[in-house]
Amino acid sequence: QVQLVESGGGLVQPGGSLRLSCVVSGSIFVIHAMGWYRQAPGKQRELVARITSSGATDYAESVKGRFTISRDNAKKTVYLQMNSLKFEDTAVYYCNRDPNVWKWGQGTQVTVSS
């Protein structure tokens, strides 16, 4: 059974940075494309960044140029470096496979506030 454990969220001022981590257990991590998703209050969960098994990346327009997704296959971990954070980045952030998601983890809360 696949388990996803996200960490690294917190409270940050606008313009600040955070680095999220997600450890994946129970799967052949290296073969899967992975994504970072977020869900803000009252909104649907959305995919904000994606990385293929070979390292190709893609981003939602709202985060392009500010967020960077990466992965360490040896550690079965995917990262999201978030810079120049904005109020609208406030959400619970999740990682998961893309497409064909597994059971969701608990996520990590990111709050951008002054």
C-alpha positions as a LaTeX table, in Angstrom:
\begin{tabular}{lrrr}
\hline
Residue & $x$ (\AA) & $y$ (\AA) & $z$ (\AA) \\
\hline
Gln1 & 0.00 & 0.00 & 0.00 \\
Val2 & 1.39 & 3.37 & $-1.04$ \\
Gln3 & 1.86 & 6.01 & 1.64 \\
Leu4 & 2.53 & 9.67 & 0.99 \\
Val5 & 3.94 & 11.88 & 3.74 \\
Glu6 & 4.19 & 15.60 & 3.01 \\
Ser7 & 6.10 & 18.08 & 5.16 \\
Gly8 & 7.67 & 21.51 & 5.10 \\
Gly9 & 4.65 & 23.77 & 5.17 \\
Gly10 & 4.23 & 26.71 & 7.49 \\
Leu11 & 3.44 & 30.37 & 7.86 \\
Val12 & 5.39 & 32.72 & 5.63 \\
Gln13 & 5.15 & 36.36 & 4.63 \\
Pro14 & 4.43 & 37.40 & 1.05 \\
Gly15 & 7.60 & 37.18 & $-0.99$ \\
Gly16 & 9.00 & 34.45 & 1.22 \\
Ser17 & 10.03 & 30.90 & 0.40 \\
Leu18 & 9.28 & 27.37 & 1.54 \\
Arg19 & 10.48 & 23.95 & 0.48 \\
Leu20 & 8.03 & 21.09 & 0.65 \\
Ser21 & 9.01 & 17.44 & 0.75 \\
Cys22 & 7.03 & 14.30 & 0.08 \\
Val23 & 8.27 & 10.82 & 0.89 \\
Val24 & 6.65 & 7.95 & $-0.99$ \\
Ser25 & 6.66 & 4.44 & 0.39 \\
Gly26 & 5.22 & 1.20 & $-0.88$ \\
Ser27 & 5.68 & 1.77 & $-4.60$ \\
Ile28 & 8.26 & 1.62 & $-7.36$ \\
Phe29 & 8.67 & 5.36 & $-7.13$ \\
Val30 & 11.12 & 5.80 & $-9.97$ \\
Ile31 & 8.69 & 4.79 & $-12.71$ \\
His32 & 5.92 & 7.22 & $-11.83$ \\
Ala33 & 5.33 & 10.80 & $-12.79$ \\
Met34 & 4.60 & 12.79 & $-9.65$ \\
Gly35 & 2.76 & 15.99 & $-8.99$ \\
Trp36 & 2.23 & 18.59 & $-6.33$ \\
Tyr37 & $-1.37$ & 19.57 & $-5.86$ \\
Arg38 & $-3.00$ & 22.17 & $-3.66$ \\
Gln39 & $-6.44$ & 22.83 & $-2.30$ \\
Ala40 & $-7.45$ & 26.22 & $-0.99$ \\
Pro41 & $-10.52$ & 26.68 & 1.21 \\
Gly42 & $-13.69$ & 26.41 & $-0.84$ \\
Lys43 & $-11.83$ & 25.46 & $-4.01$ \\
Gln44 & $-11.14$ & 22.27 & $-5.89$ \\
Arg45 & $-7.80$ & 20.56 & $-5.64$ \\
Glu46 & $-5.53$ & 21.58 & $-8.49$ \\
Leu47 & $-2.28$ & 20.28 & $-9.94$ \\
Val48 & 0.40 & 22.97 & $-9.74$ \\
Ala49 & 3.57 & 21.13 & $-10.72$ \\
Arg50 & 4.46 & 17.84 & $-12.33$ \\
Ile51 & 7.65 & 15.89 & $-12.89$ \\
Thr52 & 8.05 & 12.81 & $-15.05$ \\
Ser53 & 10.16 & 9.79 & $-14.23$ \\
Ser54 & 12.91 & 11.23 & $-16.42$ \\
Gly55 & 12.77 & 14.66 & $-14.79$ \\
Ala56 & 10.77 & 16.70 & $-17.27$ \\
Thr57 & 8.69 & 19.32 & $-15.50$ \\
Asp58 & 5.52 & 21.27 & $-16.11$ \\
Tyr59 & 3.77 & 23.97 & $-14.10$ \\
Ala60 & 0.46 & 25.68 & $-13.78$ \\
Glu61 & 0.55 & 29.22 & $-15.10$ \\
Ser62 & $-0.15$ & 30.59 & $-11.65$ \\
Val63 & 3.15 & 29.25 & $-10.25$ \\
Lys64 & 5.39 & 29.21 & $-13.30$ \\
Gly65 & 8.69 & 30.95 & $-12.63$ \\
Arg66 & 8.17 & 30.83 & $-8.86$ \\
Phe67 & 7.89 & 27.12 & $-8.01$ \\
Thr68 & 10.34 & 24.35 & $-8.86$ \\
Ile69 & 9.55 & 20.65 & $-8.60$ \\
Ser70 & 12.32 & 18.09 & $-8.29$ \\
Arg71 & 12.77 & 14.50 & $-7.25$ \\
Asp72 & 15.33 & 12.22 & $-5.65$ \\
Asn73 & 14.57 & 8.69 & $-6.80$ \\
Ala74 & 17.06 & 7.14 & $-4.40$ \\
Lys75 & 15.23 & 8.75 & $-1.49$ \\
Lys76 & 11.80 & 8.22 & $-3.05$ \\
Thr77 & 11.14 & 11.89 & $-2.38$ \\
Val78 & 9.66 & 14.70 & $-4.41$ \\
Tyr79 & 10.24 & 18.35 & $-3.53$ \\
Leu80 & 8.56 & 21.66 & $-4.25$ \\
Gln81 & 10.65 & 24.79 & $-3.87$ \\
Met82 & 8.29 & 27.74 & $-3.58$ \\
Asn83 & 9.66 & 31.26 & $-3.97$ \\
Ser84 & 8.03 & 34.68 & $-4.15$ \\
Leu85 & 5.00 & 33.35 & $-2.34$ \\
Lys86 & 1.72 & 35.20 & $-2.68$ \\
Phe87 & $-1.42$ & 35.35 & $-0.56$ \\
Glu88 & $-3.20$ & 33.21 & $-3.15$ \\
Asp89 & $-0.70$ & 30.39 & $-2.65$ \\
Thr90 & $-2.30$ & 29.68 & 0.72 \\
Ala91 & $-3.59$ & 26.11 & 0.62 \\
Val92 & $-3.01$ & 22.58 & 1.78 \\
Tyr93 & $-0.37$ & 21.05 & $-0.47$ \\
Tyr94 & $-0.34$ & 17.37 & $-1.42$ \\
Cys95 & 1.85 & 15.21 & $-3.54$ \\
Asn96 & 0.59 & 12.27 & $-5.55$ \\
Arg97 & 1.07 & 10.35 & $-8.72$ \\
Asp98 & $-0.07$ & 12.02 & $-11.93$ \\
Pro99 & $-2.27$ & 10.72 & $-13.41$ \\
Asn100 & $-4.07$ & 7.93 & $-11.57$ \\
Val101 & $-3.62$ & 9.21 & $-8.04$ \\
Trp102 & $-3.09$ & 6.96 & $-5.05$ \\
Lys103 & $-4.79$ & 7.46 & $-1.69$ \\
Trp104 & $-4.08$ & 11.02 & $-0.56$ \\
Gly105 & $-1.75$ & 11.81 & 2.28 \\
Gln106 & $-2.47$ & 14.31 & 5.02 \\
Gly107 & $-0.96$ & 17.22 & 3.12 \\
Thr108 & 0.97 & 20.14 & 4.53 \\
Gln109 & $-0.52$ & 23.56 & 5.20 \\
Val110 & 1.04 & 26.60 & 3.57 \\
Thr111 & $-0.19$ & 29.95 & 4.81 \\
Val112 & 1.00 & 33.18 & 3.24 \\
Ser113 & 0.13 & 36.08 & 5.45 \\
Ser114 & 1.56 & 39.37 & 6.63 \\
\hline
\end{tabular}
